[in-house]
mmCIF file of C-alpha atoms in Angstrom:
data_model
loop_
_atom_site.group_PDB
_atom_site.id
_atom_site.type_symbol
_atom_site.label_atom_id
_atom_site.label_comp_id
_atom_site.label_asym_id
_atom_site.label_seq_id
_atom_site.Cartn_x
_atom_site.Cartn_y
_atom_site.Cartn_z
ATOM 1 C CA MET A 906 -65.175 -59.076 98.917
ATOM 2 C CA LEU A 907 -63.288 -55.835 99.304
ATOM 3 C CA ASN A 908 -65.957 -53.343 98.233
ATOM 4 C CA TRP A 909 -69.334 -53.421 99.992
ATOM 5 C CA THR A 910 -72.535 -51.452 99.430
ATOM 6 C CA THR A 911 -75.074 -51.189 102.244
ATOM 7 C CA GLU A 912 -78.569 -52.255 101.197
ATOM 8 C CA PRO A 913 -81.597 -50.093 102.031
ATOM 9 C CA GLY A 914 -83.805 -50.990 104.951
ATOM 10 C CA MET A 915 -83.248 -53.039 108.058
ATOM 11 C CA ARG A 916 -83.164 -56.820 108.256
ATOM 12 C CA ILE A 917 -84.201 -57.233 111.914
ATOM 13 C CA MET A 918 -85.164 -54.824 114.676
ATOM 14 C CA TYR A 919 -85.406 -55.737 118.335
ATOM 15 C CA ASP A 920 -88.776 -57.375 118.987
ATOM 16 C CA GLY A 921 -90.075 -55.768 122.135
ATOM 17 C CA PHE A 922 -90.219 -57.316 125.561
ATOM 18 C CA TYR A 923 -88.978 -60.328 127.435
ATOM 19 C CA GLN A 924 -90.653 -61.719 130.540
ATOM 20 C CA HIS A 925 -87.768 -61.366 132.958
ATOM 21 C CA PRO A 926 -88.030 -64.199 135.536
ATOM 22 C CA MET A 927 -87.155 -61.825 138.383
ATOM 23 C CA ASN A 928 -88.281 -58.350 137.383
ATOM 24 C CA GLY A 929 -91.288 -58.886 135.146
ATOM 25 C CA SER A 930 -91.513 -57.507 131.619
ATOM 26 C CA GLU A 931 -88.411 -55.594 130.610
ATOM 27 C CA PRO A 932 -87.378 -54.500 127.117
ATOM 28 C CA TYR A 933 -84.763 -56.427 125.241
ATOM 29 C CA GLN A 934 -81.755 -54.344 124.461
ATOM 30 C CA GLY A 935 -81.827 -56.014 121.108
ATOM 31 C CA MET A 936 -80.440 -58.835 118.998
ATOM 32 C CA MET A 937 -77.170 -59.317 117.129
ATOM 33 C CA SER A 938 -76.467 -61.515 114.106
ATOM 34 C CA ASP A 939 -74.321 -64.527 115.080
ATOM 35 C CA ASP A 940 -74.406 -67.095 112.265
ATOM 36 C CA ILE A 941 -76.549 -68.210 109.316
ATOM 37 C CA ILE A 942 -77.137 -71.677 107.888
ATOM 38 C CA LYS A 943 -78.976 -72.818 104.788
ATOM 39 C CA LEU A 944 -81.668 -75.406 105.485
ATOM 40 C CA ASN A 945 -82.564 -78.408 103.355
ATOM 41 C CA ASP A 946 -85.652 -76.645 101.978
ATOM 42 C CA GLY A 947 -83.549 -73.722 100.693
ATOM 43 C CA SER A 948 -84.508 -71.254 103.421
ATOM 44 C CA TYR A 949 -82.043 -69.656 105.837
ATOM 45 C CA ARG A 950 -81.917 -69.650 109.620
ATOM 46 C CA MET A 951 -80.050 -66.944 111.495
ATOM 47 C CA TYR A 952 -78.987 -67.493 115.082
ATOM 48 C CA LEU A 953 -79.020 -64.343 117.190
ATOM 49 C CA SER A 954 -77.589 -63.129 120.475
ATOM 50 C CA SER A 955 -80.560 -61.687 122.315
ATOM 51 C CA PHE A 956 -79.549 -59.264 125.040
ATOM 52 C CA HIS A 957 -81.486 -58.329 128.116
ATOM 53 C CA GLY A 958 -78.492 -56.309 129.266
ATOM 54 C CA TRP A 959 -74.735 -56.421 129.016
ATOM 55 C CA ALA A 960 -73.048 -59.725 128.260
ATOM 56 C CA ALA A 961 -72.182 -60.274 131.925
ATOM 57 C CA GLU A 962 -75.823 -60.202 133.041
ATOM 58 C CA PRO A 963 -77.731 -63.433 133.555
ATOM 59 C CA TYR A 964 -80.534 -63.234 130.986
ATOM 60 C CA ASN A 965 -78.821 -63.175 127.624
ATOM 61 C CA MET A 966 -79.728 -65.983 125.269
ATOM 62 C CA THR A 967 -79.654 -67.421 121.737
ATOM 63 C CA ARG A 968 -82.729 -67.022 119.536
ATOM 64 C CA SER A 969 -83.328 -67.514 115.802
ATOM 65 C CA ALA A 970 -84.981 -66.033 112.722
ATOM 66 C CA ILE A 971 -85.981 -67.522 109.375
ATOM 67 C CA SER A 972 -85.793 -66.102 105.815
ATOM 68 C CA GLN A 973 -86.324 -67.212 102.248
ATOM 69 C CA ASP A 974 -84.112 -64.541 100.660
ATOM 70 C CA LEU A 975 -81.643 -63.255 103.322
ATOM 71 C CA LEU A 976 -83.446 -59.901 103.247
ATOM 72 C CA ASN A 977 -86.809 -60.463 104.947
ATOM 73 C CA TRP A 978 -86.503 -62.167 108.316
ATOM 74 C CA THR A 979 -89.082 -63.418 110.802
ATOM 75 C CA VAL A 980 -87.968 -64.024 114.378
ATOM 76 C CA GLU A 981 -88.982 -67.549 115.397
ATOM 77 C CA PRO A 982 -90.902 -67.945 118.644
ATOM 78 C CA GLY A 983 -89.160 -69.201 121.738
ATOM 79 C CA VAL A 984 -85.551 -69.406 122.837
ATOM 80 C CA ARG A 985 -82.952 -71.722 121.350
ATOM 81 C CA ILE A 986 -80.492 -71.682 124.278
ATOM 82 C CA ASP A 987 -81.484 -69.954 127.493
ATOM 83 C CA SER A 988 -79.414 -68.543 130.311
ATOM 84 C CA GLY A 989 -78.865 -70.713 133.352
ATOM 85 C CA GLU A 990 -76.314 -72.818 135.118
ATOM 86 C CA PHE A 991 -73.894 -75.083 133.319
ATOM 87 C CA ALA A 992 -74.310 -78.807 134.025
ATOM 88 C CA GLY A 993 -75.927 -78.080 137.387
ATOM 89 C CA GLU A 994 -72.893 -76.192 138.606
ATOM 90 C CA LEU A 995 -72.312 -72.514 139.241
ATOM 91 C CA TYR A 996 -70.725 -71.635 135.911
ATOM 92 C CA LYS A 997 -73.404 -69.291 134.683
ATOM 93 C CA ILE A 998 -74.388 -69.610 131.037
ATOM 94 C CA ASN A 999 -74.849 -66.554 128.923
ATOM 95 C CA ALA A 1000 -75.665 -68.229 125.644
ATOM 96 C CA ILE A 1001 -74.406 -65.581 123.218
ATOM 97 C CA PHE A 1002 -72.111 -65.152 120.195
ATOM 98 C CA SER A 1003 -73.268 -68.505 118.784
ATOM 99 C CA LYS A 1004 -71.558 -70.214 115.857
ATOM 100 C CA VAL A 1005 -73.018 -73.232 114.104
ATOM 101 C CA LEU A 1006 -71.656 -76.548 112.862
ATOM 102 C CA GLN A 1007 -74.184 -78.306 110.630
ATOM 103 C CA LEU A 1008 -74.550 -82.042 111.241
ATOM 104 C CA PRO A 1009 -76.373 -84.649 109.106
ATOM 105 C CA GLY A 1010 -80.009 -83.847 108.332
ATOM 106 C CA GLU A 1011 -81.259 -80.744 110.133
ATOM 107 C CA ALA A 1012 -79.119 -81.400 113.211
ATOM 108 C CA VAL A 1013 -76.701 -78.694 114.367
ATOM 109 C CA ARG A 1014 -74.180 -78.055 117.090
ATOM 110 C CA ILE A 1015 -73.928 -74.495 118.388
ATOM 111 C CA PHE A 1016 -70.798 -73.140 120.018
ATOM 112 C CA PHE A 1017 -71.353 -70.153 122.253
ATOM 113 C CA ALA A 1018 -69.509 -67.971 124.720
ATOM 114 C CA GLY A 1019 -70.457 -68.954 128.251
ATOM 115 C CA TYR A 1020 -69.887 -66.425 131.002
ATOM 116 C CA THR A 1021 -68.190 -67.694 134.167
ATOM 117 C CA ALA A 1022 -69.911 -66.172 137.167
ATOM 118 C CA THR A 1023 -67.639 -68.074 139.557
ATOM 119 C CA GLN A 1024 -64.050 -69.237 139.600
ATOM 120 C CA ILE A 1025 -63.795 -72.694 138.040
ATOM 121 C CA PRO A 1026 -61.724 -74.847 140.430
ATOM 122 C CA GLY A 1027 -58.191 -75.453 139.205
ATOM 123 C CA VAL A 1028 -58.506 -73.255 136.101
ATOM 124 C CA THR A 1029 -56.647 -69.945 136.115
ATOM 125 C CA GLY A 1030 -58.332 -66.745 135.011
ATOM 126 C CA THR A 1031 -61.925 -67.940 134.622
ATOM 127 C CA LEU A 1032 -63.703 -65.664 137.081
ATOM 128 C CA GLY A 1033 -65.840 -63.154 135.206
ATOM 129 C CA ASN A 1034 -64.729 -64.295 131.754
ATOM 130 C CA PHE A 1035 -66.044 -66.220 128.775
ATOM 131 C CA PHE A 1036 -65.212 -69.715 127.657
ATOM 132 C CA LEU A 1037 -66.520 -71.886 124.851
ATOM 133 C CA GLN A 1038 -69.491 -74.182 125.438
ATOM 134 C CA SER A 1039 -71.706 -76.122 123.061
ATOM 135 C CA ALA A 1040 -75.250 -77.356 122.625
ATOM 136 C CA VAL A 1041 -76.682 -79.872 120.164
ATOM 137 C CA SER A 1042 -80.059 -80.079 118.424
ATOM 138 C CA PRO A 1043 -81.695 -82.636 116.089
ATOM 139 C CA ASP A 1044 -83.770 -79.945 114.345
ATOM 140 C CA GLY A 1045 -81.942 -76.623 114.846
ATOM 141 C CA LEU A 1046 -84.631 -75.420 117.253
ATOM 142 C CA ASN A 1047 -84.534 -77.558 120.401
ATOM 143 C CA PHE A 1048 -81.110 -77.646 122.037
ATOM 144 C CA THR A 1049 -79.454 -79.569 124.851
ATOM 145 C CA VAL A 1050 -76.326 -78.069 126.404
ATOM 146 C CA GLU A 1051 -73.502 -80.605 126.210
ATOM 147 C CA PRO A 1052 -71.436 -81.414 129.288
ATOM 148 C CA GLY A 1053 -67.897 -80.115 129.566
ATOM 149 C CA THR A 1054 -66.344 -77.130 127.871
ATOM 150 C CA ARG A 1055 -64.838 -76.925 124.425
ATOM 151 C CA THR A 1056 -62.042 -74.599 125.492
ATOM 152 C CA PHE A 1057 -61.139 -72.692 128.652
ATOM 153 C CA PRO A 1058 -59.634 -69.222 128.789
ATOM 154 C CA GLN A 1059 -55.859 -69.589 128.826
ATOM 155 C CA PRO A 1060 -53.419 -67.502 130.872
ATOM 156 C CA TYR A 1061 -50.340 -65.716 129.541
ATOM 157 C CA PRO A 1062 -48.789 -66.137 126.975
ATOM 158 C CA HIS A 1063 -51.974 -67.154 125.102
ATOM 159 C CA TYR A 1064 -53.958 -64.109 126.206
ATOM 160 C CA CYS A 1065 -57.183 -66.073 125.927
ATOM 161 C CA TYR A 1066 -58.958 -64.677 128.969
ATOM 162 C CA ARG A 1067 -62.075 -64.324 126.875
ATOM 163 C CA ALA A 1068 -63.074 -66.487 123.953
ATOM 164 C CA TYR A 1069 -65.273 -64.846 121.337
ATOM 165 C CA PRO A 1070 -65.682 -67.467 118.577
ATOM 166 C CA SER A 1071 -65.697 -67.046 114.823
ATOM 167 C CA ASN A 1072 -67.651 -69.310 112.530
ATOM 168 C CA ILE A 1073 -66.208 -72.743 111.771
ATOM 169 C CA ILE A 1074 -64.340 -73.597 108.579
ATOM 170 C CA LYS A 1075 -63.021 -76.912 107.211
ATOM 171 C CA THR A 1076 -59.317 -77.243 106.403
ATOM 172 C CA SER A 1077 -57.811 -79.188 103.493
ATOM 173 C CA LYS A 1078 -56.777 -81.856 106.034
ATOM 174 C CA GLY A 1079 -60.374 -82.408 107.084
ATOM 175 C CA LEU A 1080 -60.056 -80.607 110.406
ATOM 176 C CA TYR A 1081 -62.504 -78.077 111.761
ATOM 177 C CA ARG A 1082 -60.902 -74.721 112.588
ATOM 178 C CA MET A 1083 -62.370 -71.942 114.679
ATOM 179 C CA TYR A 1084 -60.789 -68.565 115.371
ATOM 180 C CA LEU A 1085 -61.132 -66.895 118.754
ATOM 181 C CA MET A 1086 -60.891 -63.168 119.408
ATOM 182 C CA THR A 1087 -59.288 -62.750 122.794
ATOM 183 C CA PRO A 1088 -59.148 -59.227 124.240
ATOM 184 C CA TYR A 1089 -56.320 -58.738 126.682
ATOM 185 C CA GLY A 1090 -55.356 -55.812 128.851
ATOM 186 C CA GLY A 1091 -52.438 -55.602 131.209
ATOM 187 C CA GLY A 1092 -49.673 -53.241 132.237
ATOM 188 C CA GLY A 1093 -51.431 -50.309 130.614
ATOM 189 C CA VAL A 1094 -51.613 -52.106 127.252
ATOM 190 C CA SER A 1095 -54.888 -53.118 125.652
ATOM 191 C CA TRP A 1096 -54.920 -55.176 122.484
ATOM 192 C CA PHE A 1097 -56.760 -57.967 120.759
ATOM 193 C CA ASN A 1098 -55.335 -61.266 119.671
ATOM 194 C CA VAL A 1099 -56.809 -63.747 117.179
ATOM 195 C CA VAL A 1100 -55.861 -67.331 117.991
ATOM 196 C CA SER A 1101 -57.228 -70.600 116.600
ATOM 197 C CA ILE A 1102 -58.332 -74.027 117.714
ATOM 198 C CA VAL A 1103 -58.836 -77.196 115.667
ATOM 199 C CA SER A 1104 -60.904 -80.346 116.057
ATOM 200 C CA GLU A 1105 -61.302 -83.677 114.299
ATOM 201 C CA ASP A 1106 -64.840 -84.316 115.538
ATOM 202 C CA GLY A 1107 -66.235 -80.852 116.220
ATOM 203 C CA LEU A 1108 -66.436 -81.556 119.933
ATOM 204 C CA ASN A 1109 -62.873 -81.899 121.239
ATOM 205 C CA TRP A 1110 -60.721 -78.872 120.410
ATOM 206 C CA VAL A 1111 -56.974 -78.234 120.649
ATOM 207 C CA ASN A 1112 -55.261 -74.835 120.737
ATOM 208 C CA GLU A 1113 -52.973 -74.143 117.772
ATOM 209 C CA PRO A 1114 -49.691 -72.513 118.795
ATOM 210 C CA GLY A 1115 -49.047 -68.853 118.194
ATOM 211 C CA SER A 1116 -51.152 -65.890 117.172
ATOM 212 C CA ARG A 1117 -53.051 -65.584 113.904
ATOM 213 C CA TRP A 1118 -53.419 -61.802 114.000
ATOM 214 C CA LYS A 1119 -52.680 -59.280 116.742
ATOM 215 C CA TRP A 1120 -54.160 -55.797 116.819
ATOM 216 C CA SER A 1121 -52.256 -53.378 119.025
ATOM 217 C CA GLY A 1122 -52.529 -49.593 119.251
ATOM 218 C CA ALA A 1123 -54.010 -49.168 115.769
ATOM 219 C CA TYR A 1124 -54.928 -45.692 114.576
ATOM 220 C CA VAL A 1125 -57.088 -44.697 111.634
ATOM 221 C CA GLU A 1126 -56.998 -41.072 110.530
ATOM 222 C CA GLY A 1127 -55.553 -40.181 113.921
ATOM 223 C CA ASP A 1128 -58.205 -41.987 116.002
ATOM 224 C CA PRO A 1129 -57.542 -45.095 118.147
ATOM 225 C CA VAL A 1130 -59.758 -47.989 117.062
ATOM 226 C CA TYR A 1131 -60.186 -51.447 118.551
ATOM 227 C CA PRO A 1132 -61.780 -54.626 117.239
ATOM 228 C CA GLU A 1133 -65.355 -55.140 118.363
ATOM 229 C CA ASN A 1134 -64.646 -58.781 119.323
ATOM 230 C CA ARG A 1135 -67.079 -60.514 116.959
ATOM 231 C CA PHE A 1136 -65.804 -61.388 113.505
ATOM 232 C CA TYR A 1137 -66.227 -63.750 110.548
ATOM 233 C CA ALA A 1138 -63.957 -66.054 108.539
ATOM 234 C CA VAL A 1139 -64.596 -66.623 104.821
ATOM 235 C CA PRO A 1140 -62.846 -69.663 103.267
ATOM 236 C CA LEU A 1141 -60.890 -68.965 100.091
ATOM 237 C CA ASP A 1142 -59.077 -71.324 97.703
ATOM 238 C CA GLY A 1143 -57.113 -74.102 99.406
ATOM 239 C CA ASP A 1144 -56.655 -73.176 103.047
ATOM 240 C CA GLY A 1145 -56.929 -69.458 102.358
ATOM 241 C CA VAL A 1146 -59.122 -67.378 104.680
ATOM 242 C CA ARG A 1147 -60.270 -63.763 104.818
ATOM 243 C CA LEU A 1148 -61.248 -62.408 108.250
ATOM 244 C CA PHE A 1149 -63.733 -59.546 108.591
ATOM 245 C CA ILE A 1150 -63.848 -57.578 111.821
ATOM 246 C CA GLY A 1151 -65.639 -54.435 112.892
ATOM 247 C CA THR A 1152 -64.023 -51.823 115.103
ATOM 248 C CA ILE A 1153 -65.076 -49.366 117.757
ATOM 249 C CA ASN A 1154 -63.748 -45.863 118.327
ATOM 250 C CA ASN A 1155 -64.578 -44.303 121.691
ATOM 251 C CA THR A 1156 -63.263 -40.805 121.017
ATOM 252 C CA ALA A 1157 -65.542 -37.764 121.057
ATOM 253 C CA VAL A 1158 -65.772 -37.837 117.258
ATOM 254 C CA LYS A 1159 -66.953 -41.414 116.786
ATOM 255 C CA ARG A 1160 -65.976 -43.092 113.553
ATOM 256 C CA HIS A 1161 -66.226 -46.840 113.019
ATOM 257 C CA TRP A 1162 -64.752 -49.091 110.344
ATOM 258 C CA MET A 1163 -64.778 -52.705 109.234
ATOM 259 C CA PHE A 1164 -61.413 -54.129 108.211
ATOM 260 C CA SER A 1165 -60.201 -57.399 106.764
ATOM 261 C CA ALA A 1166 -57.104 -59.571 106.947
ATOM 262 C CA ILE A 1167 -56.101 -62.323 104.535
ATOM 263 C CA SER A 1168 -54.120 -65.558 104.788
ATOM 264 C CA SER A 1169 -53.094 -68.170 102.243
ATOM 265 C CA ASP A 1170 -52.808 -70.931 104.869
ATOM 266 C CA GLY A 1171 -55.382 -69.962 107.502
ATOM 267 C CA LEU A 1172 -52.616 -69.352 110.037
ATOM 268 C CA ASN A 1173 -50.619 -66.272 109.016
ATOM 269 C CA PHE A 1174 -52.717 -63.168 108.393
ATOM 270 C CA VAL A 1175 -51.895 -59.773 106.943
ATOM 271 C CA GLN A 1176 -54.260 -56.830 107.278
ATOM 272 C CA GLU A 1177 -55.516 -55.645 103.899
ATOM 273 C CA PRO A 1178 -55.257 -51.966 102.907
ATOM 274 C CA GLY A 1179 -58.239 -49.701 103.336
ATOM 275 C CA ASN A 1180 -61.510 -50.533 105.017
ATOM 276 C CA ARG A 1181 -64.457 -52.634 103.942
ATOM 277 C CA MET A 1182 -67.151 -50.438 105.472
ATOM 278 C CA TYR A 1183 -67.507 -47.180 107.407
ATOM 279 C CA TYR A 1184 -70.157 -45.774 109.764
ATOM 280 C CA SER A 1185 -69.984 -42.466 111.557
ATOM 281 C CA SER A 1186 -72.650 -43.216 114.130
ATOM 282 C CA SER A 1187 -72.469 -46.818 115.352
ATOM 283 C CA PRO A 1188 -69.847 -49.556 115.787
ATOM 284 C CA ILE A 1189 -70.117 -52.386 113.250
ATOM 285 C CA SER A 1190 -70.302 -55.855 114.777
ATOM 286 C CA ASN A 1191 -71.177 -59.499 114.165
ATOM 287 C CA PRO A 1192 -70.646 -59.788 110.409
ATOM 288 C CA VAL A 1193 -72.000 -62.966 108.784
ATOM 289 C CA ILE A 1194 -71.227 -63.501 105.097
ATOM 290 C CA VAL A 1195 -73.272 -65.703 102.764
ATOM 291 C CA LYS A 1196 -72.547 -66.485 99.121
ATOM 292 C CA ILE A 1197 -75.239 -65.273 96.692
ATOM 293 C CA PRO A 1198 -75.377 -65.399 92.874
ATOM 294 C CA GLY A 1199 -72.487 -63.328 91.553
ATOM 295 C CA GLY A 1200 -71.214 -62.208 94.959
ATOM 296 C CA HIS A 1201 -71.733 -62.189 98.720
ATOM 297 C CA ARG A 1202 -74.192 -60.696 101.193
ATOM 298 C CA MET A 1203 -73.036 -59.568 104.625
ATOM 299 C CA ILE A 1204 -75.503 -59.464 107.505
ATOM 300 C CA PHE A 1205 -74.183 -57.276 110.318
ATOM 301 C CA SER A 1206 -75.229 -55.491 113.495
ATOM 302 C CA LEU A 1207 -74.926 -51.840 114.388
ATOM 303 C CA LEU A 1208 -74.424 -51.120 118.078
ATOM 304 C CA THR A 1209 -76.325 -48.132 119.386
ATOM 305 C CA ASN A 1210 -76.731 -46.426 122.731
ATOM 306 C CA GLN A 1211 -80.344 -45.527 122.091
ATOM 307 C CA TYR A 1212 -82.509 -47.292 124.653
ATOM 308 C CA PRO A 1213 -84.190 -49.713 124.235
ATOM 309 C CA GLU A 1214 -82.733 -50.549 120.810
ATOM 310 C CA ARG A 1215 -79.177 -51.084 122.051
ATOM 311 C CA PHE A 1216 -77.665 -53.931 120.017
ATOM 312 C CA GLY A 1217 -81.006 -54.136 118.230
ATOM 313 C CA LYS A 1218 -80.443 -53.248 114.592
ATOM 314 C CA ILE A 1219 -79.376 -55.730 111.920
ATOM 315 C CA TYR A 1220 -78.547 -54.544 108.384
ATOM 316 C CA SER A 1221 -77.024 -55.986 105.209
ATOM 317 C CA ALA A 1222 -74.537 -55.124 102.482
ATOM 318 C CA VAL A 1223 -73.505 -56.762 99.191
ATOM 319 C CA SER A 1224 -70.209 -57.226 97.396
ATOM 320 C CA TYR A 1225 -69.690 -58.363 93.828
ATOM 321 C CA ASP A 1226 -65.882 -58.452 93.648
#
């Protein structure tokens, strides 16, 4: 999984217009690949972040697409998790960056980053940030948002003011583990910290102490690059894990890479030499990796500034090592 070749064509393009409840028909700014599950009939379902605007705006949601081969995708009608209020309170949901835990049968639980439009009473640092929420479905299509939160943003020294979730993996001890990318900026320093949480039941999560991987002031070929927040964890032998993360470079000469880090225990990561993928035009985001015969296929999003396709292009690549 170190050498990747981009496949020709596009997997999904933004699908036109959304009937905005306040402003009428407005174009989507696109969809991003969040997670993929294999269904009992052998087909695949991809869950997608569908953006009306930036993540802080109120009409971002989770949708889905279906495929038989991971290459040809059809967006399913309707919305899986819509924007709205959380449990009747003023904690505004932006149901994006969804990660899936498969339950018995076709049932699933989705974890997503909810945006806090108001300060949550008694919880430091929640105004205008993301925290982890969940929704459950008996069929993978019709979801009910579950009460409570799975994890709140945490103040210093955890640097978890935003919680962008990875996919969920199972440890050798039978625990569920999820990694969170937590951008932090303060005192003129901006860096990104990967932390982790674990759960016995997939509903109640506990922070694991320490940092899994911290990215600070990284330069590639003289350019400053920063993680693009959304990333993917691939289980290896034992408790080993490889993390894939795209980066963004905001300099005048834009160059964007995908990197990886590896761990033998799922807790202590070392960045691997080189890069897994490179694009000169668009940041690489939201990788999802699925095992295929003889190798792996990565589904990923390219972020663009071309209206109205912003966030709207989903591609794929394969690796056979």
